[in-house]
């Protein structure tokens, strides 16, 4: 009986679907270089589902769809992929509900300047079968809202509604042009069912006419002034946060630092901006409690790609220091309160600006080689001292696993090409300091403040670089925010194994630190009551094991740590995700 049915099915002619707005939409994503669609589909997407099926039947190449059971993970995965490659990825969510469910993740992409295209359907605008896609489920009335695009307006560079298939490709390419132009960021399109179901004619787009805006440069007349001030400075210093988003910019920074013996401080590092072993590397700062004396002694500070180079109320340069600010967004146009008085602000691509500076130095005769040699020796000695201080903190303690020791142990099991994600938050500076990355593109933060980026981003980065090892270093709070059940189900299904190491301090330490920063002698401190403890503790590693068959291990003793990490890394190398839940001192 089954054989006869199969024969009948085989004889049936393939159903010819109509070329619709959704077909054109998906083609436009393919034309624009989108590799993946991270999707949480709903009742607003029948036309897209049908177009995907038709493409599969016709063996037509489209971006691969990744099923994401939660929108936070979908957006974070697209974020991670785009963060590593610079190429815009797509996220499809369900009407205004799914749009709101990416709330924290869209904040991360917007503040972190990550190019992602978000598409959401919308409730049908007809209800009596006037058009294909008209309302046929009760939820279509419930999910009809007045301003769905308004949900995203504060967190996207561009938003629009698809009303017809006749110009849908133009809308997609324009949106991605916005997404990839500096400063990059997410964009949002929405389309009601009727519009996405509309039959239309194919349109040919010349993608060469839709490129992102060219990188900006420093006006030539100001380059000479900047270089003269750099050369004249006795104690110049460079501060950066995310220059390393472009690996080529790191090479230019290393060249500038070397030729003028200028040290570099990384402030709230969102990328690997400067090699940790370079003699001019002067370490990392985060919510630094006191004044960084190295910053205070600088007479010229060149800020390159940084939102928060320092926190003025407790850590800043001397009032006599000259500050130059070079950034793709030097006004911080989306930050209502922000100011760092500077001699000059330049809206410029860091790589382009550094090329200009280095080129100008090639033709200047102002550089005193003896001064540079002396400064190199002095600054190298400071680097060596900082390194020795760091190594002392990594000493094993027989009773507890310190974050410094844990990070040093992770450093031992990775190679120089391992991609490391940092969402340690209260241990963010510790991880940056002790992981010691040296190669561009090997260290990443979310770039923003909504926790839970790490899991989805690890999947996205593994998809972008399947041959590299991905390691996520996260706090227990950030791990829970990442929705690990969804993350590890996806990691198993899409064969994107990675290692997660949880810095488990049994709670949210950051709110406690924030409270102590404002009320150091307050009642909360006296009572030791900060409402941040996760008691009783959950078996965090087992969540990943249950959802995605991940290798799971909990470690509480320093003597067990290295072996646990080696076993976990072995599992990852063999194609299985691993989670090592490491207990560090409690909050």
Coordinates of C-alpha atoms in Angstrom, one line a residue:
X1 CA 0.0 0.0 0.0
X2 CA 2.7 2.5 1.0
X3 CA 4.6 1.6 -2.2
X4 CA 1.6 2.5 -4.4
X5 CA 1.1 5.8 -2.6
X6 CA 4.8 6.6 -3.1
X7 CA 4.5 5.8 -6.8
X8 CA 1.5 8.1 -7.1
X9 CA 3.3 10.9 -5.3
X10 CA 6.3 10.5 -7.6
X11 CA 4.1 10.9 -10.7
X12 CA 2.6 14.1 -9.5
X13 CA 3.9 17.2 -11.1
X14 CA 5.6 19.8 -8.8
X15 CA 3.3 22.5 -7.7
X16 CA 4.2 25.8 -9.3
X17 CA 4.1 28.5 -6.7
X18 CA 3.4 32.1 -7.6
X19 CA 6.3 34.6 -7.7
X20 CA 5.4 36.8 -4.7
X21 CA 6.7 39.6 -2.7
X22 CA 8.2 37.1 -0.3
X23 CA 10.1 35.4 -3.1
X24 CA 11.6 38.7 -4.1
X25 CA 12.4 39.5 -0.5
X26 CA 14.3 36.3 -0.1
X27 CA 16.1 36.8 -3.4
X28 CA 17.2 40.3 -2.3
X29 CA 18.7 38.9 0.9
X30 CA 20.7 36.4 -1.2
X31 CA 21.8 39.2 -3.6
X32 CA 23.0 41.3 -0.7
X33 CA 25.3 38.6 0.6
X34 CA 23.2 37.4 3.6
X35 CA 24.3 33.9 4.5
X36 CA 21.8 33.0 7.2
X37 CA 18.2 33.8 8.2
X38 CA 17.8 33.3 12.0
X39 CA 14.1 32.8 12.2
X40 CA 11.3 32.4 14.8
X41 CA 8.3 32.0 12.4
X42 CA 4.6 32.7 13.1
X43 CA 1.2 33.1 11.5
X44 CA 2.5 36.1 9.6
X45 CA 4.9 34.1 7.5
X46 CA 3.0 31.6 5.3
X47 CA 4.2 33.4 2.1
X48 CA 7.9 33.2 3.2
X49 CA 7.5 29.5 4.2
X50 CA 6.0 28.8 0.8
X51 CA 8.7 30.6 -1.0
X52 CA 11.4 28.8 0.9
X53 CA 9.8 25.5 0.0
X54 CA 9.5 26.5 -3.6
X55 CA 13.2 27.4 -3.6
X56 CA 14.1 24.0 -2.2
X57 CA 12.0 22.2 -4.8
X58 CA 13.7 24.2 -7.6
X59 CA 17.2 23.9 -6.1
X60 CA 17.4 27.6 -5.9
X61 CA 20.1 29.1 -3.7
X62 CA 18.8 31.3 -0.8
X63 CA 20.2 32.1 2.6
X64 CA 20.1 29.1 5.0
X65 CA 17.2 29.3 7.5
X66 CA 18.2 28.6 11.1
X67 CA 15.3 27.7 13.4
X68 CA 15.6 29.7 16.6
X69 CA 13.1 28.8 19.4
X70 CA 13.7 32.2 21.0
X71 CA 14.2 35.6 19.4
X72 CA 16.9 36.7 21.9
X73 CA 19.1 33.8 20.6
X74 CA 18.2 34.5 17.0
X75 CA 19.2 38.1 17.2
X76 CA 22.4 37.3 19.2
X77 CA 23.4 34.7 16.6
X78 CA 23.0 37.1 13.8
X79 CA 24.9 39.6 15.9
X80 CA 27.8 37.2 16.4
X81 CA 28.0 36.3 12.7
X82 CA 28.0 39.9 11.5
X83 CA 30.4 41.0 14.3
X84 CA 33.0 38.5 13.0
X85 CA 32.5 39.0 9.3
X86 CA 31.1 42.5 8.9
X87 CA 28.4 41.0 6.7
X88 CA 24.7 41.8 7.4
X89 CA 22.6 38.8 8.5
X90 CA 18.8 38.5 8.7
X91 CA 16.5 37.8 11.6
X92 CA 12.8 37.0 11.0
X93 CA 10.4 37.4 13.9
X94 CA 6.7 37.2 14.6
X95 CA 4.7 40.5 14.4
X96 CA 5.0 42.9 17.3
X97 CA 5.4 40.1 19.9
X98 CA 8.5 38.7 18.3
X99 CA 9.8 42.3 17.7
X100 CA 9.5 43.0 21.5
X101 CA 11.1 39.7 22.3
X102 CA 14.4 40.8 20.7
X103 CA 14.4 43.9 22.9
X104 CA 17.6 43.2 24.8
X105 CA 19.4 41.8 21.7
X106 CA 18.4 44.7 19.5
X107 CA 19.8 47.1 22.1
X108 CA 23.1 45.1 21.9
X109 CA 23.2 45.3 18.1
X110 CA 22.3 49.0 18.0
X111 CA 24.7 50.1 20.7
X112 CA 27.4 47.7 19.5
X113 CA 27.0 48.9 15.9
X114 CA 26.3 45.6 14.3
X115 CA 24.7 45.3 10.9
X116 CA 21.6 43.1 11.1
X117 CA 18.3 43.2 9.1
X118 CA 15.2 42.4 11.1
X119 CA 12.0 41.5 9.3
X120 CA 8.7 41.0 11.1
X121 CA 5.4 40.2 9.6
X122 CA 2.3 42.2 10.6
X123 CA -1.3 41.4 11.2
X124 CA -3.4 41.3 8.0
X125 CA -5.2 44.5 7.1
X126 CA -8.3 42.8 5.6
X127 CA -10.7 40.4 7.3
X128 CA -13.2 39.1 4.8
X129 CA -10.9 37.3 2.4
X130 CA -10.6 40.3 0.1
X131 CA -6.9 39.4 -0.5
X132 CA -4.7 36.4 -0.2
X133 CA -3.5 36.3 3.4
X134 CA -6.6 37.9 4.9
X135 CA -7.3 37.3 8.6
X136 CA -8.3 33.8 9.4
X137 CA -7.1 33.3 13.0
X138 CA -8.3 35.1 16.2
X139 CA -4.7 36.2 17.0
X140 CA -4.7 38.5 14.0
X141 CA -7.0 41.0 15.8
X142 CA -5.0 40.7 19.1
X143 CA -1.7 41.3 17.4
X144 CA -2.8 44.4 15.4
X145 CA -1.1 47.4 16.9
X146 CA -1.0 51.1 15.9
X147 CA 2.8 51.6 15.6
X148 CA 4.7 48.3 15.3
X149 CA 7.7 50.1 13.7
X150 CA 7.8 52.5 16.7
X151 CA 8.9 49.6 18.9
X152 CA 12.2 49.6 17.0
X153 CA 12.6 53.2 16.2
X154 CA 15.0 54.0 19.1
X155 CA 17.1 51.0 18.3
X156 CA 17.5 50.9 14.5
X157 CA 19.1 53.0 11.8
X158 CA 16.2 52.6 9.4
X159 CA 12.7 51.3 9.5
X160 CA 10.1 50.8 6.7
X161 CA 7.0 48.8 5.7
X162 CA 6.9 46.6 2.7
X163 CA 3.6 47.5 0.9
X164 CA 4.2 45.9 -2.5
X165 CA 6.4 43.4 -4.2
X166 CA 7.2 45.9 -7.0
X167 CA 9.9 47.6 -5.0
X168 CA 10.6 45.2 -2.2
X169 CA 14.1 44.5 -3.5
X170 CA 14.9 48.2 -3.5
X171 CA 13.7 48.5 0.1
X172 CA 15.9 45.5 1.2
X173 CA 19.0 46.8 -0.5
X174 CA 18.5 50.3 0.9
X175 CA 18.0 48.9 4.4
X176 CA 21.2 46.9 4.1
X177 CA 23.0 50.0 2.7
X178 CA 22.0 51.7 6.0
X179 CA 23.0 48.7 8.1
X180 CA 26.6 48.5 6.7
X181 CA 27.4 52.2 6.4
X182 CA 29.3 53.8 9.3
X183 CA 28.3 53.7 12.0
X184 CA 26.8 50.3 11.2
X185 CA 23.7 49.0 13.0
X186 CA 20.4 47.1 12.8
X187 CA 17.5 48.0 10.4
X188 CA 13.9 46.9 10.5
X189 CA 11.4 46.0 7.8
X190 CA 7.8 44.8 8.4
X191 CA 5.3 43.5 6.0
X192 CA 1.6 42.5 6.4
X193 CA 0.5 39.1 5.1
X194 CA -1.4 40.4 2.1
X195 CA 1.6 42.4 0.9
X196 CA 4.0 39.4 1.4
X197 CA 1.5 37.2 -0.5
X198 CA 1.1 39.6 -3.4
X199 CA 1.9 38.2 -6.9
X200 CA 4.6 40.3 -8.6
X201 CA 7.1 40.3 -11.4
X202 CA 10.9 39.6 -10.9
X203 CA 13.1 42.7 -10.8
X204 CA 16.8 42.7 -11.5
X205 CA 18.9 44.8 -9.2
X206 CA 22.5 45.9 -9.9
X207 CA 23.9 45.4 -6.4
X208 CA 27.0 47.5 -7.3
X209 CA 24.8 50.6 -7.1
X210 CA 23.8 49.8 -3.5
X211 CA 27.1 49.6 -1.7
X212 CA 27.5 51.1 1.8
X213 CA 28.9 54.6 2.1
X214 CA 32.7 54.8 1.8
X215 CA 34.7 55.1 5.0
X216 CA 35.4 58.7 6.1
X217 CA 38.8 60.3 6.7
X218 CA 40.3 63.1 8.7
X219 CA 40.4 66.4 6.6
X220 CA 43.9 66.6 5.2
X221 CA 44.6 70.0 6.7
X222 CA 44.2 68.6 10.2
X223 CA 46.4 65.6 9.8
X224 CA 49.6 67.6 10.0
X225 CA 48.4 69.4 13.2
X226 CA 47.6 66.1 14.8
X227 CA 50.9 64.5 13.9
X228 CA 52.8 67.6 15.1
X229 CA 51.1 67.3 18.5
X230 CA 51.8 63.6 18.7
X231 CA 55.5 64.1 18.0
X232 CA 55.8 67.0 20.4
X233 CA 54.1 65.2 23.3
X234 CA 56.3 63.8 26.0
X235 CA 53.9 61.2 27.3
X236 CA 51.4 60.5 24.6
X237 CA 48.8 57.7 25.2
X238 CA 46.2 56.0 23.0
X239 CA 42.9 54.7 24.4
X240 CA 40.6 52.5 22.4
X241 CA 37.6 50.2 22.9
X242 CA 36.5 48.7 19.6
X243 CA 39.1 49.7 17.0
X244 CA 39.7 45.9 16.6
X245 CA 36.3 45.4 14.9
X246 CA 38.4 45.9 11.8
X247 CA 41.4 43.6 12.1
X248 CA 43.3 45.7 9.6
X249 CA 43.1 48.7 11.9
X250 CA 45.0 46.8 14.5
X251 CA 48.0 46.5 12.2
X252 CA 48.0 50.3 11.7
X253 CA 47.7 50.9 15.4
X254 CA 50.6 48.6 16.1
X255 CA 52.7 50.5 13.5
X256 CA 51.9 53.9 15.0
X257 CA 52.6 52.7 18.5
X258 CA 55.9 51.3 17.5
X259 CA 57.3 54.2 15.6
X260 CA 56.4 56.8 18.3
X261 CA 56.6 54.5 21.4
X262 CA 53.0 55.3 22.3
X263 CA 51.4 53.0 24.9
X264 CA 47.8 51.8 24.5
X265 CA 45.2 51.3 27.1
X266 CA 42.0 49.3 26.3
X267 CA 38.9 50.7 27.9
X268 CA 35.9 48.4 28.1
X269 CA 37.3 46.3 25.3
X270 CA 34.8 45.1 22.8
X271 CA 37.4 43.5 20.5
X272 CA 41.0 42.5 20.4
X273 CA 42.4 46.0 19.8
X274 CA 46.1 45.6 20.6
X275 CA 48.3 42.5 21.2
X276 CA 48.5 41.7 24.9
X277 CA 52.2 40.8 24.6
X278 CA 53.2 44.0 22.8
X279 CA 55.6 46.1 25.0
X280 CA 53.4 49.1 24.5
X281 CA 50.3 47.4 25.9
X282 CA 49.3 49.1 29.2
X283 CA 46.4 46.9 30.1
X284 CA 42.7 47.2 30.4
X285 CA 40.3 49.3 32.4
X286 CA 36.6 48.8 33.1
X287 CA 34.6 50.4 36.0
X288 CA 38.0 51.3 37.4
X289 CA 37.5 52.3 41.0
X290 CA 40.4 54.7 41.3
X291 CA 42.5 57.0 39.1
X292 CA 44.6 55.2 36.5
X293 CA 48.0 56.9 37.1
X294 CA 49.2 56.1 33.6
X295 CA 46.3 57.9 32.2
X296 CA 46.7 60.8 34.6
X297 CA 50.4 61.3 33.5
X298 CA 49.6 61.5 29.8
X299 CA 50.0 65.0 28.2
X300 CA 48.3 63.9 25.0
X301 CA 45.5 61.3 24.7
X302 CA 44.5 60.0 21.3
X303 CA 41.1 58.3 21.6
X304 CA 40.3 55.9 18.8
X305 CA 36.9 54.2 18.6
X306 CA 35.7 54.4 22.2
X307 CA 32.3 55.2 23.7
X308 CA 33.7 55.4 27.3
X309 CA 37.4 55.9 27.3
X310 CA 37.3 56.7 31.0
X311 CA 34.8 57.6 33.8
X312 CA 35.3 61.3 34.6
X313 CA 34.2 61.3 38.2
X314 CA 36.9 58.9 39.3
X315 CA 39.4 58.2 36.4
X316 CA 40.4 60.7 33.7
X317 CA 43.4 62.4 32.1
X318 CA 44.9 65.6 33.5
X319 CA 43.0 68.8 32.8
X320 CA 46.2 69.9 31.1
X321 CA 46.3 67.0 28.7
X322 CA 45.4 67.5 25.0
X323 CA 42.7 65.1 23.8
X324 CA 42.0 64.2 20.2
X325 CA 38.9 62.1 19.5
X326 CA 38.6 59.9 16.4
X327 CA 35.5 57.8 16.1
X328 CA 32.9 56.7 13.5
X329 CA 30.4 58.4 15.9
X330 CA 32.4 61.1 17.8
X331 CA 29.3 63.0 18.9
X332 CA 27.6 59.8 20.2
X333 CA 24.4 61.0 18.6
X334 CA 22.3 58.3 20.3
X335 CA 23.5 59.1 23.8
X336 CA 21.6 62.0 25.4
X337 CA 24.3 62.7 28.0
X338 CA 27.9 62.4 26.7
X339 CA 30.8 64.9 26.5
X340 CA 34.5 64.6 26.7
X341 CA 36.0 68.0 25.8
X342 CA 38.6 67.6 23.1
X343 CA 40.9 69.8 21.0
X344 CA 39.4 68.1 17.9
X345 CA 36.7 65.6 17.1
X346 CA 37.1 63.7 13.9
X347 CA 34.4 61.5 12.4
X348 CA 36.6 59.0 10.6
X349 CA 37.2 55.3 10.1
X350 CA 40.0 54.3 12.5
X351 CA 41.9 52.3 9.9
X352 CA 41.7 55.2 7.4
X353 CA 42.7 57.7 10.0
X354 CA 45.7 55.6 11.2
X355 CA 46.8 55.2 7.6
X356 CA 46.7 58.9 7.2
X357 CA 48.7 59.5 10.4
X358 CA 51.3 56.8 9.5
X359 CA 51.7 58.2 6.0
X360 CA 52.2 61.7 7.3
X361 CA 54.8 60.4 9.7
X362 CA 56.7 58.9 6.8
X363 CA 57.3 62.3 5.4
X364 CA 58.0 64.2 8.6
X365 CA 61.5 65.0 10.0
X366 CA 60.2 66.1 13.4
X367 CA 60.7 62.7 15.1
X368 CA 63.6 62.6 17.5
X369 CA 64.8 59.0 17.5
X370 CA 66.6 59.3 20.8
X371 CA 63.5 60.5 22.5
X372 CA 61.5 57.6 21.0
X373 CA 64.1 55.0 22.1
X374 CA 64.1 56.4 25.7
X375 CA 60.3 56.4 25.8
X376 CA 60.2 52.9 24.4
X377 CA 62.5 51.6 27.1
X378 CA 60.5 53.4 29.9
X379 CA 57.1 52.3 28.6
X380 CA 58.3 48.7 28.0
X381 CA 59.4 48.5 31.7
X382 CA 55.9 49.6 32.7
X383 CA 54.4 46.9 30.5
X384 CA 56.7 44.3 32.1
X385 CA 55.7 45.5 35.6
X386 CA 52.0 45.2 34.8
X387 CA 52.6 41.7 33.4
X388 CA 54.4 40.6 36.6
X389 CA 51.5 42.0 38.7
X390 CA 49.1 40.1 36.5
X391 CA 51.0 36.8 36.9
X392 CA 51.0 37.1 40.7
X393 CA 47.2 37.2 40.7
X394 CA 47.1 34.0 38.7
X395 CA 48.7 31.9 41.5
X396 CA 46.6 28.9 42.5
X397 CA 44.7 29.1 45.8
X398 CA 44.1 25.8 47.5
X399 CA 40.8 26.8 48.9
X400 CA 39.0 28.8 46.2
X401 CA 39.1 29.2 42.4
X402 CA 39.8 32.9 41.7
X403 CA 38.6 34.5 38.5
X404 CA 42.2 35.3 37.7
X405 CA 43.3 31.7 38.1
X406 CA 40.3 30.4 36.1
X407 CA 41.1 32.7 33.2
X408 CA 44.7 31.7 33.2
X409 CA 43.7 28.1 33.1
X410 CA 41.4 28.8 30.1
X411 CA 44.3 30.6 28.5
X412 CA 46.4 27.4 28.7
X413 CA 43.8 25.3 26.7
X414 CA 43.2 27.7 23.8
X415 CA 45.4 28.5 20.9
X416 CA 46.1 32.0 19.4
X417 CA 43.3 31.6 16.8
X418 CA 40.6 30.6 19.3
X419 CA 37.6 33.0 19.2
X420 CA 36.9 34.1 22.8
X421 CA 33.6 35.8 23.8
X422 CA 33.5 37.8 27.1
X423 CA 30.3 38.4 28.9
X424 CA 31.8 38.1 32.4
X425 CA 30.5 41.5 33.5
X426 CA 31.8 41.8 37.1
X427 CA 34.8 39.8 35.8
X428 CA 35.0 41.5 32.5
X429 CA 38.2 43.4 33.1
X430 CA 39.7 40.3 34.7
X431 CA 39.0 38.2 31.6
X432 CA 40.3 40.8 29.2
X433 CA 43.5 41.2 31.3
X434 CA 44.3 37.5 31.9
X435 CA 43.1 35.8 28.7
X436 CA 46.0 37.6 26.8
X437 CA 44.7 37.5 23.2
X438 CA 47.2 38.5 20.6
X439 CA 45.6 38.2 17.2
X440 CA 42.9 40.5 15.7
X441 CA 39.4 39.0 15.7
X442 CA 40.0 36.7 18.7
X443 CA 38.3 38.6 21.5
X444 CA 34.7 39.9 21.5
X445 CA 32.2 41.6 23.8
X446 CA 28.7 42.4 22.9
X447 CA 29.4 46.1 22.7
X448 CA 26.4 47.0 24.9
X449 CA 24.6 46.2 28.1
X450 CA 21.8 43.7 27.7
X451 CA 23.0 40.4 29.1
X452 CA 22.5 37.0 27.3
X453 CA 24.4 37.8 24.1
X454 CA 27.1 35.1 24.7
X455 CA 25.2 31.9 23.8
X456 CA 23.6 33.0 20.5
X457 CA 26.7 34.9 19.5
X458 CA 28.8 31.8 20.0
X459 CA 26.6 29.9 17.5
X460 CA 26.8 32.8 15.0
X461 CA 30.6 33.0 15.3
X462 CA 31.0 29.3 14.9
X463 CA 28.8 29.4 11.8
X464 CA 31.0 32.1 10.4
X465 CA 34.2 30.2 11.3
X466 CA 33.5 26.5 11.5
X467 CA 37.1 25.6 11.5
X468 CA 38.0 27.7 14.6
X469 CA 37.4 26.9 18.3
X470 CA 34.9 29.2 20.0
X471 CA 35.0 29.7 23.8
X472 CA 32.4 31.7 25.7
X473 CA 33.3 33.1 29.1
X474 CA 30.3 34.2 31.0
X475 CA 28.9 34.9 34.4
X476 CA 26.1 32.7 35.8
X477 CA 23.6 35.5 35.4
X478 CA 24.6 36.1 31.8
X479 CA 24.4 32.4 31.1
X480 CA 20.8 32.3 32.4
X481 CA 19.9 35.4 30.3
X482 CA 21.2 33.6 27.2
X483 CA 18.4 31.0 27.4
X484 CA 20.8 28.1 27.4
X485 CA 18.2 25.5 26.7
X486 CA 17.5 27.1 23.3
X487 CA 21.2 27.8 22.7
X488 CA 22.3 24.2 23.2
X489 CA 19.4 22.7 21.3
X490 CA 20.5 24.9 18.3
X491 CA 24.2 24.1 18.8
X492 CA 23.4 20.4 18.5
X493 CA 21.0 20.7 15.6
X494 CA 23.3 23.0 13.5
X495 CA 26.6 21.4 14.5
X496 CA 28.1 24.5 16.1
X497 CA 29.9 23.1 19.1
X498 CA 31.6 25.5 21.5
X499 CA 32.9 25.7 25.0
X500 CA 31.2 27.7 27.7
X501 CA 33.0 28.4 31.0
X502 CA 30.7 29.9 33.7
X503 CA 32.2 32.2 36.2
X504 CA 29.7 31.2 38.8
X505 CA 29.7 33.6 41.8
X506 CA 26.1 32.5 42.7
X507 CA 24.3 35.6 41.8
X508 CA 24.4 39.1 40.2
X509 CA 27.6 40.7 41.6
X510 CA 27.3 43.8 39.4
X511 CA 24.2 45.3 41.1
X512 CA 26.0 44.8 44.4
X513 CA 29.1 46.6 43.1
X514 CA 26.9 49.4 41.8
X515 CA 25.2 49.8 45.2
X516 CA 28.6 49.9 47.0
X517 CA 29.8 52.4 44.5
X518 CA 27.1 54.8 45.5
X519 CA 26.5 53.7 49.1
X520 CA 29.8 52.3 50.3
X521 CA 28.7 52.6 54.0
X522 CA 25.0 52.1 53.4
X523 CA 22.5 50.0 55.2
X524 CA 22.5 47.4 52.4
X525 CA 26.3 46.9 53.1
X526 CA 25.8 46.8 56.9
X527 CA 23.1 44.1 56.5
X528 CA 24.8 42.3 53.6
X529 CA 21.4 42.4 51.9
X530 CA 21.6 43.2 48.1
X531 CA 19.0 40.8 46.8
X532 CA 21.3 39.3 44.2
X533 CA 22.0 35.8 45.4
X534 CA 21.0 32.7 43.4
X535 CA 20.1 30.4 46.3
X536 CA 19.5 27.5 46.1
X537 CA 21.9 27.1 43.1
X538 CA 20.8 25.5 39.8
X539 CA 22.8 22.9 38.0
X540 CA 23.6 25.2 35.1
X541 CA 25.7 22.7 33.1
X542 CA 23.0 20.1 33.2
X543 CA 20.6 22.5 31.3
X544 CA 22.9 22.3 28.3
X545 CA 23.3 18.6 28.7
X546 CA 19.5 18.0 28.7
X547 CA 18.8 20.4 25.9
X548 CA 21.7 19.7 23.5
X549 CA 23.6 16.7 24.8
X550 CA 26.5 19.0 25.8
X551 CA 29.4 17.7 27.9
X552 CA 28.6 19.0 31.4
X553 CA 30.8 19.4 34.4
X554 CA 30.7 21.4 37.6
X555 CA 33.9 22.3 39.3
X556 CA 34.3 23.6 42.9
X557 CA 37.9 22.7 43.7
X558 CA 41.0 24.3 42.2
X559 CA 42.7 20.9 41.9
X560 CA 40.0 19.7 39.6
X561 CA 39.9 22.7 37.3
X562 CA 42.5 22.0 34.7
X563 CA 41.5 18.5 34.1
X564 CA 37.8 19.5 33.7
X565 CA 38.7 22.2 31.1
X566 CA 40.9 19.8 29.1
X567 CA 38.1 17.2 29.0
X568 CA 35.6 19.9 27.9
X569 CA 37.9 21.1 25.2
X570 CA 38.4 17.6 24.0
X571 CA 34.6 17.2 23.7
X572 CA 34.4 20.4 21.7
X573 CA 37.1 19.3 19.3
X574 CA 35.2 16.1 18.8
X575 CA 32.1 18.0 17.8
X576 CA 30.1 18.2 21.1
X577 CA 29.4 21.5 23.0
X578 CA 30.6 21.6 26.6
X579 CA 29.7 23.6 29.6
X580 CA 32.0 23.9 32.6
X581 CA 30.3 25.5 35.6
X582 CA 33.1 26.9 37.8
X583 CA 32.3 28.1 41.3
X584 CA 34.3 31.2 42.2
X585 CA 33.9 33.2 45.4
X586 CA 30.3 34.2 46.0
X587 CA 28.9 37.7 45.5

